[in-house]
């Protein structure tokens, strides 16, 4: 059995945490749950980084001692992780006695072996970021990270010999391409920091007192990064408890430090060098993910533009938020947070695809089999295609999770869910029932519930309430988290004869209303067109109508066409296919307003060139007088869906 030690950054308790912190922690939680599901020995650590000048100042402003100040916020942080059902095994606070004592022991050892020396420091310091900068790094004389004033400080300090280990670190990074991920961050570290040469690191301060005292010189406190980074080993007991039976022996080196991209530098340069000096193995991987930003820029506690995860969970429910965080942004990249996108995601994937699959499946088991899951007969090619899709997806989820492609893993699971919905349409159990084809109907109903059982197990690392809800409605007694992933997902384990327990839809659709919007504009009255205006057309047969391939398409991009005031150029997605469509709607719609919309298009119209642009289809819109309205599905249904 393998082991998996995963950590999040330890967060500053200078304020309550926001959705950005929840993002890192929820991803770490999904990875921890996934590795547990794989049968590995998992240790998942998070915590708080409580020392430093910024916290001391915040406490002064609040009129309380720093300890009282952080205690309050840390309680809220722990409460947030309980709310999000985070499965961390430990929560380390840097103000805990166990941590402070061990940091002092580490400092002492580095001093004794000559890796720390005393000198004088002069530098430019940004208090909110807790970072020192060189003159040349400033932007317009201000902190390059947050844009605030920096202070000149000069003081006696202890220094850590980073430079001594620079070559060894470079060699390690080159020999272990997986160490810094994504790979773009590795190049950044090499080119921006290692190649220009490392300066020794100032690791003590005398200008504030809220920190761990240097063990043999109480005028100095240990400056935060040495204090903070070592949490990953002090939490395991190092250096006091490092024998055979210790957590440290069992879990170090870490398999994954998950961090935001702005602290990759600390985790891939300073931290490995501290470990080298201590003669300890380096973490196997540091993954620097992107930021969740608001339309107006990065969320930050110091800017005050933050989104509170507690409010979102109350409003939309835990699994909705977890799903959005894990699915929306390809892990690694930056992503724009928007509540509207959250609602769209939940409605499309959870309410529509997954919720409907469960609801319609159970309705049919009730209607056609008295609510009792029948034993399957012989599998036909249609069923076998579903079974092999389930097998493919189980494998795809594992491959994606090993590469930390969390969003792709979820996308794969929803491909199975989509496939199962399509399977129902194609197998048409209602017709089989009408024909009295009992054996075939049994096989189809069985395959439907079995696909849902597999999907519930696949969802275990990501959603924390839904898999058990699906199991309960399917009438299954076990816990979906209990069987391992590959074993649990093996096809055919649904016990025939089970009585299903259909209940309320697991994800009711959310009605979206943007509170921030301007008050709704009074709608212009739409005048009914005069009867004569609609010229009647000759009668057609049903077969004629069915020759028109009407499909739902999703607008991916839209822009004006230069020199053609009436035309917009749209890029749309119809199932797995992308197309471009030229439409005469520029007078009625701003291009940005169309992006993400589901519209209806004639998909089998012969392509034509309009003003030199190829148009591969036509969108449907209703027009009356000088009004025009796009025809859209009444609720999100997914592109590629047929319209009849
Ligand atoms: O840096 N998008 O703590 P911190 C995505 N104490 N992730 C975000 C985010 C956003 N908008 N905002 C914050 C510290 N994060 C130090 C760490 S570790 C030894 C010491 C997440 O409270 C992301 O993981 O400023 C980022 O790295 C971390 O919170 C910063 O938290």
XYZ file of C-alpha atoms and ligand atoms in Angstrom:
675
model
C 0.000 0.000 0.000
C 1.416 3.364 -1.009
C 1.311 6.470 1.134
C 0.262 9.963 0.191
C 1.149 13.048 2.212
C -0.538 16.199 0.944
C -0.446 19.730 2.342
C -2.078 23.085 1.714
C -0.350 26.371 2.529
C -0.877 27.379 6.126
C -3.034 30.471 5.796
C -2.562 33.808 7.545
C -5.313 34.324 10.100
C -5.231 38.074 9.543
C -8.841 37.900 8.430
C -11.485 35.310 7.656
C -10.644 33.213 4.610
C -12.269 33.661 1.211
C -13.207 31.499 -1.748
C -9.584 31.502 -3.003
C -8.374 29.742 0.149
C -11.351 27.407 -0.011
C -10.331 26.585 -3.587
C -6.884 25.257 -2.606
C -8.258 23.378 0.376
C -11.162 21.779 -1.512
C -8.820 20.600 -4.272
C -6.443 19.166 -1.665
C -9.398 17.473 -0.013
C -10.540 15.913 -3.296
C -7.028 14.582 -3.880
C -6.825 13.219 -0.330
C -10.203 11.509 -0.718
C -9.168 10.104 -4.085
C -5.958 8.588 -2.679
C -7.887 7.131 0.255
C -10.294 5.604 -2.229
C -7.255 4.061 -3.914
C -6.441 2.355 -0.636
C -3.379 4.475 0.145
C -2.207 5.566 3.575
C -3.082 9.263 3.381
C -2.056 12.177 5.575
C -3.593 15.544 4.818
C -2.289 18.627 6.605
C -3.521 22.195 6.698
C -3.172 24.961 9.265
C -2.440 28.593 10.000
C 0.628 30.807 9.812
C 0.127 33.076 12.778
C 3.265 35.112 13.416
C 4.617 38.277 11.878
C 4.320 41.984 11.828
C 1.084 42.123 9.860
C -0.818 40.055 12.412
C 0.740 42.033 15.260
C -0.501 45.251 13.628
C -3.961 43.879 12.952
C -4.248 42.848 16.603
C -3.128 46.299 17.750
C -5.787 47.867 15.542
C -8.384 45.527 17.046
C -7.175 46.387 20.555
C -6.419 42.809 21.570
C -3.308 40.719 22.037
C -2.080 38.902 18.917
C -2.917 35.562 20.488
C -6.502 36.559 21.234
C -6.777 38.006 17.742
C -5.612 34.855 15.939
C -7.542 32.510 18.242
C -10.815 34.039 17.098
C -10.018 33.843 13.420
C -8.556 30.361 13.608
C -11.819 29.181 15.150
C -13.654 30.550 12.096
C -11.189 28.883 9.757
C -11.670 25.528 11.453
C -15.414 26.049 11.267
C -15.114 26.765 7.535
C -13.263 23.497 6.963
C -15.940 21.631 8.944
C -18.611 23.280 6.802
C -16.812 22.251 3.594
C -16.300 18.736 5.051
C -12.541 18.944 4.640
C -10.919 15.684 5.764
C -7.605 17.006 7.067
C -5.810 14.716 9.517
C -4.170 17.534 11.422
C -4.406 21.300 11.687
C -1.143 22.940 12.658
C -0.980 26.404 14.170
C 2.419 28.032 14.243
C 1.653 29.440 17.704
C 1.338 25.945 19.145
C 3.983 24.911 21.606
C 4.845 21.757 19.604
C 5.656 23.833 16.523
C 7.530 26.642 18.280
C 9.753 24.241 20.191
C 10.615 22.286 17.048
C 11.346 25.393 14.988
C 13.781 26.499 17.681
C 15.473 23.103 17.547
C 15.788 23.386 13.770
C 17.199 26.922 14.046
C 19.707 25.755 16.653
C 20.896 22.896 14.476
C 21.366 25.123 11.424
C 23.293 27.594 13.582
C 25.459 24.864 15.111
C 26.431 23.532 11.707
C 27.256 27.000 10.369
C 24.375 27.389 7.920
C 23.091 30.401 9.850
C 25.293 33.441 10.575
C 24.744 36.894 12.044
C 25.152 40.031 9.949
C 23.483 43.296 9.149
C 20.444 43.656 6.999
C 19.337 46.609 4.984
C 16.334 46.218 2.798
C 12.969 47.312 1.557
C 10.118 45.566 3.263
C 6.446 45.249 2.314
C 4.476 44.565 5.472
C 1.194 43.304 3.960
C 3.095 40.789 1.811
C 5.735 40.023 4.465
C 8.361 40.241 1.732
C 11.690 41.937 1.207
C 12.499 43.477 -2.145
C 15.530 44.826 -3.892
C 15.425 48.345 -5.296
C 15.398 46.979 -8.862
C 12.419 44.733 -8.157
C 10.111 47.596 -7.159
C 7.489 48.877 -9.577
C 7.290 52.693 -9.470
C 9.023 52.516 -6.103
C 6.266 50.291 -4.685
C 5.826 46.618 -3.828
C 5.652 44.641 -7.117
C 3.031 42.272 -5.639
C 0.480 44.573 -4.019
C 1.493 48.038 -5.191
C 1.838 49.496 -1.695
C 4.612 51.555 -0.107
C 7.655 49.628 1.101
C 9.671 50.565 4.196
C 13.455 50.836 4.421
C 14.733 48.716 7.303
C 18.267 48.290 8.630
C 19.005 45.940 11.457
C 21.160 43.223 12.837
C 19.851 39.885 11.562
C 20.537 36.218 11.258
C 21.047 34.911 7.746
C 20.596 31.495 6.230
C 23.146 30.377 3.638
C 20.863 29.859 0.668
C 23.669 30.535 -1.791
C 25.676 27.563 -0.531
C 23.026 25.134 -1.782
C 21.987 26.837 -5.029
C 23.886 24.483 -7.344
C 22.551 21.392 -5.616
C 19.025 22.729 -5.914
C 19.450 23.493 -9.606
C 20.725 19.947 -10.178
C 17.758 18.535 -8.286
C 15.254 20.552 -10.283
C 16.838 19.469 -13.535
C 16.963 15.803 -12.528
C 13.343 15.781 -11.307
C 11.108 17.358 -13.935
C 8.028 16.510 -11.848
C 9.267 18.505 -8.829
C 7.866 21.899 -9.868
C 4.523 21.803 -11.633
C 3.015 23.068 -13.863
C 6.173 23.157 -15.907
C 5.820 26.881 -16.739
C 6.423 27.645 -13.057
C 9.622 25.612 -13.146
C 11.020 27.757 -15.964
C 10.023 30.874 -14.049
C 11.934 29.714 -10.955
C 15.042 28.821 -12.924
C 15.134 31.928 -15.093
C 13.990 34.545 -12.600
C 15.576 33.346 -9.391
C 18.123 30.571 -9.691
C 20.041 31.753 -12.782
C 20.551 35.338 -11.533
C 22.004 33.836 -8.309
C 20.598 33.473 -4.813
C 21.278 35.892 -1.982
C 21.441 34.544 1.545
C 18.123 34.854 3.324
C 17.426 37.079 6.278
C 15.619 34.919 8.817
C 15.254 37.028 11.927
C 13.794 40.405 12.903
C 14.173 42.744 15.821
C 11.544 45.271 14.684
C 8.597 43.317 16.040
C 8.121 40.726 18.733
C 5.220 38.523 17.548
C 7.215 35.464 16.538
C 9.264 32.542 17.803
C 12.351 33.825 19.647
C 15.756 32.812 18.315
C 16.699 30.181 20.930
C 19.963 31.805 22.026
C 19.210 35.465 21.294
C 15.814 36.586 22.550
C 16.113 40.047 20.975
C 15.350 38.361 17.657
C 12.268 36.570 16.462
C 12.490 34.029 13.651
C 11.282 35.641 10.495
C 8.153 34.068 9.136
C 9.165 31.884 6.180
C 11.478 29.654 8.223
C 8.746 29.467 10.850
C 6.001 28.821 8.262
C 7.612 26.346 5.857
C 8.850 24.043 8.588
C 5.219 23.351 9.592
C 5.216 20.554 7.025
C 7.696 18.592 9.142
C 7.046 19.855 12.673
C 3.440 18.653 12.327
C 4.848 15.163 11.776
C 6.970 15.440 14.924
C 10.351 16.396 13.440
C 12.968 16.661 14.894
C 11.802 15.285 18.238
C 9.861 12.333 16.932
C 11.620 10.866 13.964
C 12.022 7.215 14.913
C 10.641 4.183 13.101
C 7.099 4.537 14.466
C 6.782 8.266 13.984
C 4.460 10.058 11.609
C 7.577 11.655 10.230
C 9.047 8.305 9.138
C 5.721 7.189 7.806
C 4.929 10.228 5.689
C 7.990 12.336 4.937
C 8.837 13.318 2.186
C 5.564 14.977 1.230
C 4.073 13.716 -1.988
C 2.472 17.034 -2.801
C 2.607 20.589 -1.530
C -0.345 22.334 -3.104
C 0.124 26.112 -3.166
C -0.986 29.216 -5.034
C 1.399 30.402 -7.742
C 2.573 33.425 -5.722
C 4.307 31.258 -3.125
C 5.893 28.716 -5.455
C 9.195 30.565 -5.035
C 9.245 29.978 -1.271
C 8.307 26.324 -1.688
C 10.715 25.454 -4.479
C 13.768 27.489 -3.505
C 13.849 28.323 0.192
C 12.088 25.211 1.456
C 14.173 22.621 -0.428
C 17.339 24.370 0.697
C 16.243 24.256 4.344
C 15.608 20.537 3.853
C 18.999 20.009 2.201
C 20.687 21.730 5.111
C 18.813 19.416 7.480
C 19.837 16.475 5.333
C 16.238 15.510 4.658
C 14.661 14.308 1.416
C 12.804 16.904 -0.654
C 9.058 16.866 -1.305
C 8.191 14.951 -4.439
C 6.147 17.725 -5.959
C 5.157 21.349 -5.494
C 2.148 22.304 -7.572
C 1.475 26.039 -7.975
C -2.107 26.543 -9.061
C -3.572 29.692 -10.587
C -5.735 32.300 -8.929
C -9.441 32.681 -8.802
C -9.939 36.282 -9.768
C -12.961 38.502 -9.810
C -13.757 40.450 -12.917
C -12.112 43.448 -11.224
C -8.824 41.604 -10.465
C -7.311 39.362 -7.805
C -9.280 38.750 -4.641
C -7.355 39.689 -1.582
C -7.999 40.240 2.063
C -6.002 43.469 1.958
C -8.047 44.793 -1.008
C -11.288 43.863 0.739
C -12.944 42.436 -2.427
C -13.503 38.883 -1.300
C -16.177 36.238 -1.783
C -17.244 34.462 1.390
C -17.583 30.690 0.951
C -19.867 30.419 4.001
C -22.487 32.603 2.308
C -22.244 30.570 -0.898
C -22.668 27.236 0.880
C -25.720 28.548 2.703
C -27.191 29.817 -0.534
C -26.424 26.927 -2.888
C -25.405 23.928 -0.782
C -22.043 22.311 -0.173
C -21.771 20.000 -3.169
C -22.773 22.760 -5.564
C -19.845 24.884 -4.352
C -17.399 22.016 -4.265
C -18.431 21.008 -7.770
C -18.001 24.505 -9.122
C -14.570 24.946 -7.535
C -13.323 21.603 -8.778
C -14.867 21.670 -12.231
C -14.900 25.210 -13.538
C -11.226 26.067 -13.876
C -8.627 23.723 -15.391
C -6.406 23.157 -12.379
C -3.228 25.205 -12.692
C -4.680 28.068 -14.724
C -6.220 31.306 -13.445
C -9.989 31.435 -13.564
C -12.616 34.117 -13.195
C -15.012 33.500 -10.344
C -18.602 34.440 -11.092
C -21.754 33.516 -9.288
C -23.630 33.366 -12.548
C -21.178 30.797 -13.905
C -21.614 28.824 -10.683
C -25.374 28.707 -11.140
C -25.025 27.735 -14.776
C -22.656 24.899 -13.887
C -24.903 23.574 -11.179
C -28.013 23.763 -13.314
C -26.438 22.215 -16.384
C -24.351 19.445 -14.881
C -25.842 18.651 -11.503
C -29.537 19.473 -11.802
C -29.918 18.602 -15.434
C -27.500 15.843 -16.356
C -26.994 14.019 -13.065
C -30.223 14.905 -11.235
C -32.404 14.048 -14.210
C -30.586 10.809 -14.883
C -31.343 9.627 -11.367
C -34.894 10.874 -11.366
C -35.929 9.454 -14.716
C -34.166 6.150 -14.043
C -35.980 5.651 -10.764
C -39.301 6.731 -12.270
C -38.932 4.045 -14.922
C -37.890 1.351 -12.428
C -41.030 2.240 -10.476
C -43.274 2.363 -13.496
C -42.024 -0.640 -15.422
C -40.746 -2.934 -12.635
C -42.738 -2.022 -9.519
C -39.702 -0.283 -8.067
C -37.604 -3.463 -7.923
C -34.323 -3.640 -9.856
C -34.534 -6.645 -12.192
C -31.682 -8.999 -13.066
C -30.197 -8.250 -16.499
C -30.583 -10.594 -19.462
C -28.107 -10.811 -22.323
C -26.184 -7.588 -23.001
C -26.574 -6.298 -26.545
C -24.109 -3.981 -28.333
C -25.915 -0.872 -27.067
C -25.511 -2.043 -23.461
C -21.947 -3.126 -24.077
C -21.121 0.349 -25.355
C -22.359 1.802 -22.053
C -20.399 -0.772 -20.040
C -17.206 -0.080 -21.915
C -17.733 3.679 -21.552
C -17.973 3.132 -17.778
C -14.701 1.187 -17.876
C -13.020 3.873 -19.959
C -14.142 6.622 -17.612
C -12.904 4.811 -14.486
C -9.500 4.638 -16.103
C -9.621 8.218 -17.349
C -10.486 9.494 -13.862
C -7.451 7.723 -12.424
C -5.148 9.030 -15.124
C -6.381 12.590 -14.702
C -6.178 12.517 -10.907
C -2.611 11.218 -10.991
C -1.750 14.263 -13.122
C -3.797 16.598 -10.865
C -6.202 17.291 -13.725
C -9.090 17.478 -11.308
C -11.440 19.334 -13.605
C -10.784 16.856 -16.431
C -11.512 13.965 -14.077
C -14.925 15.457 -13.348
C -15.517 16.147 -17.027
C -14.873 12.458 -17.719
C -17.417 11.408 -15.085
C -19.976 13.669 -16.696
C -19.247 12.069 -20.048
C -20.424 8.804 -18.534
C -23.505 10.534 -17.140
C -24.202 12.046 -20.566
C -23.711 8.664 -22.180
C -26.160 7.069 -19.714
C -28.790 9.705 -20.516
C -28.326 9.026 -24.211
C -28.493 5.292 -23.592
C -31.968 5.711 -22.124
C -33.104 7.661 -25.178
C -31.711 5.018 -27.499
C -32.800 1.938 -25.564
C -36.270 3.492 -25.102
C -37.507 1.402 -22.159
C -41.016 2.842 -22.638
C -41.242 1.164 -26.059
C -39.887 -2.114 -24.686
C -42.552 -1.958 -22.023
C -45.236 -1.323 -24.622
C -43.997 -4.223 -26.707
C -43.959 -6.447 -23.622
C -40.262 -7.213 -24.280
C -39.595 -8.066 -20.662
C -36.118 -9.527 -20.909
C -34.722 -6.632 -22.899
C -36.457 -4.146 -20.600
C -34.848 -5.816 -17.567
C -31.396 -5.523 -19.093
C -31.939 -1.859 -19.890
C -33.312 -0.958 -16.449
C -30.474 -2.829 -14.789
C -27.882 -1.039 -16.908
C -29.423 2.320 -16.001
C -29.188 1.804 -12.231
C -25.771 0.202 -12.511
C -24.407 3.194 -14.442
C -25.679 5.426 -11.629
C -24.065 3.261 -8.972
C -20.728 3.510 -10.800
C -21.132 7.294 -11.222
C -21.819 7.682 -7.481
C -18.586 5.859 -6.607
C -16.638 7.904 -9.131
C -17.957 11.105 -7.550
C -16.795 10.182 -4.029
C -13.588 12.263 -3.992
C -15.343 15.372 -5.259
C -18.859 15.586 -3.861
C -19.388 14.721 -0.231
C -23.153 14.399 0.139
C -24.344 13.434 -3.327
C -22.842 9.921 -3.683
C -24.588 8.764 -0.484
C -27.837 10.430 -1.614
C -27.663 8.569 -4.922
C -26.996 5.291 -3.123
C -29.930 5.897 -0.777
C -32.352 6.560 -3.635
C -31.053 3.551 -5.538
C -31.935 1.521 -2.455
C -28.309 0.522 -1.798
C -27.266 0.131 1.822
C -23.489 0.416 1.597
C -21.365 3.529 1.723
C -20.143 4.543 -1.752
C -16.857 5.716 -0.209
C -16.091 2.299 1.169
C -15.380 0.208 -1.901
C -12.175 1.077 -3.688
C -12.447 2.937 -6.961
C -11.603 0.274 -9.567
C -13.099 -2.562 -7.521
C -16.274 -0.667 -6.613
C -16.813 0.424 -10.209
C -16.558 -3.085 -11.665
C -19.758 -3.540 -13.671
C -22.495 -5.849 -12.468
C -22.422 -5.505 -8.687
C -25.857 -3.940 -8.299
C -27.879 -6.549 -6.377
C -30.917 -7.504 -8.470
C -34.072 -7.510 -6.383
C -33.190 -4.217 -4.655
C -36.172 -1.964 -4.022
C -35.392 1.584 -5.077
C -36.347 4.541 -2.878
C -37.093 7.441 -5.166
C -37.091 10.765 -3.368
C -36.925 14.476 -4.190
C -34.574 15.549 -7.022
C -31.059 15.731 -5.554
C -30.269 19.065 -7.208
C -33.230 21.376 -7.666
C -32.642 23.933 -10.382
C -31.463 27.311 -9.129
C -33.342 30.327 -10.429
C -30.645 32.827 -11.274
C -31.117 36.410 -10.273
C -28.184 38.770 -10.173
C -28.715 40.978 -7.112
C -26.076 43.363 -8.344
C -27.946 44.018 -11.570
C -29.644 47.291 -12.255
C -33.319 47.123 -11.422
C -34.984 45.245 -14.225
C -35.742 47.411 -17.180
C -39.468 47.598 -17.845
C -39.920 45.358 -20.823
C -41.142 47.029 -23.937
C -44.500 45.774 -24.874
C -44.145 43.513 -27.838
C -46.827 44.228 -30.313
C -48.454 41.264 -31.941
C -47.716 41.368 -35.611
C -50.643 42.145 -37.837
C -52.060 38.896 -39.073
C -51.293 39.569 -42.683
C -47.578 39.938 -41.976
C -47.101 36.209 -41.524
C -47.433 34.750 -44.873
C -48.655 31.194 -44.630
C -46.481 28.594 -46.299
C -47.478 25.422 -48.110
C -48.226 22.389 -45.955
C -45.353 19.923 -45.418
C -45.320 16.343 -44.175
C -43.816 15.224 -40.886
C -41.045 13.540 -42.862
C -40.185 16.825 -44.485
C -39.934 18.487 -41.135
C -37.780 15.687 -39.775
C -35.246 16.303 -42.509
C -34.283 19.536 -40.779
C -31.585 18.835 -38.224
C -32.306 21.304 -35.453
C -29.759 21.292 -32.657
C -28.865 23.134 -29.513
C -25.552 24.951 -29.919
C -23.480 26.739 -27.337
C -21.949 30.081 -28.277
C -18.211 29.997 -27.561
C -17.256 33.326 -29.116
C -18.971 36.184 -30.888
C -17.670 39.248 -32.644
C -18.753 41.969 -35.005
C -17.779 41.669 -38.640
C -15.971 44.722 -39.844
C -17.821 46.557 -42.563
C -21.084 44.648 -42.031
C -23.230 46.417 -39.405
C -25.865 43.733 -39.305
C -23.697 40.672 -39.024
C -22.118 38.852 -36.107
C -19.605 36.083 -36.478
C -20.273 33.317 -33.952
C -18.207 30.317 -32.958
C -20.528 27.616 -31.638
C -20.193 24.124 -30.262
C -22.658 21.403 -31.251
C -21.775 18.296 -29.260
C -18.205 17.413 -30.147
C -18.143 19.691 -33.182
C -17.221 23.365 -33.456
C -18.618 25.547 -36.221
C -18.814 29.130 -37.298
C -22.063 30.831 -38.074
C -22.696 34.256 -39.530
C -25.962 35.746 -38.273
C -27.781 39.003 -38.982
C -28.376 39.899 -35.356
C -25.765 42.591 -34.696
C -28.437 45.286 -34.278
C -30.159 43.335 -31.507
C -27.400 41.672 -29.493
C -24.034 42.738 -28.117
C -21.526 39.987 -28.972
C -20.435 39.563 -25.289
C -24.015 38.960 -24.225
C -24.182 35.846 -26.380
C -21.155 34.007 -25.044
C -22.123 30.893 -23.106
C -25.742 31.003 -24.336
C -27.457 27.943 -25.686
C -29.232 28.688 -28.949
C -30.970 26.635 -31.612
C -29.438 26.168 -35.052
C -30.259 24.419 -38.292
C -27.286 22.096 -38.345
C -27.705 20.551 -41.792
C -28.077 23.717 -43.820
C -25.705 23.802 -46.764
C -22.714 26.015 -45.810
C -22.703 29.422 -47.477
C -20.381 32.428 -47.644
C -21.724 35.711 -46.276
C -19.558 38.778 -46.862
C -16.605 36.486 -47.363
C -17.186 34.536 -44.141
C -18.159 30.888 -44.199
C -21.399 30.164 -42.342
C -21.975 26.540 -41.387
C -25.553 26.705 -40.191
C -28.265 29.158 -39.281
C -29.551 30.193 -35.910
C -33.253 30.478 -35.117
C -34.757 33.744 -33.992
C -38.271 35.083 -33.792
C -38.932 38.472 -35.319
C -41.867 40.797 -35.042
C -41.816 44.305 -36.459
C -38.475 45.765 -35.416
C -37.975 43.250 -32.608
C -35.874 40.135 -32.697
C -35.518 37.389 -30.081
C -33.264 34.378 -30.241
C -34.910 31.000 -29.799
C -33.293 29.369 -26.746
C -34.053 26.192 -24.780
C -36.202 27.010 -21.776
C -33.567 25.489 -19.489
C -29.925 24.470 -20.084
C -29.941 21.142 -21.909
C -26.418 20.861 -23.271
C -25.189 21.534 -26.782
C -25.799 18.851 -29.355
C -29.308 18.146 -28.021
C -31.878 17.590 -30.765
C -34.755 20.009 -31.172
C -38.077 18.751 -32.505
O 0.600 32.956 1.698
N -7.143 32.145 -5.809
O -0.993 32.656 3.337
P -2.296 33.301 2.677
C -6.623 30.956 -5.537
N 0.883 32.072 5.086
N -5.992 30.659 -4.399
C -5.896 31.596 -3.472
C -6.422 32.886 -3.678
C -7.078 33.142 -4.916
N -7.627 34.312 -5.210
N -6.176 33.611 -2.582
C -5.523 32.814 -1.695
C 0.275 32.625 2.827
N -5.356 31.584 -2.231
C 1.306 32.032 3.756
C 1.593 30.616 3.294
S 2.812 28.257 3.522
C 4.115 27.656 4.339
C 2.631 29.895 4.085
C -4.732 30.438 -1.590
O -3.317 33.342 3.757
C -3.519 29.956 -2.366
O -3.263 28.628 -2.014
O -1.961 34.551 1.969
C -2.449 30.855 -1.825
O -1.141 30.357 -2.037
C -2.781 30.872 -0.352
O -4.219 30.846 -0.330
C -2.239 32.107 0.334
O -2.761 32.175 1.642
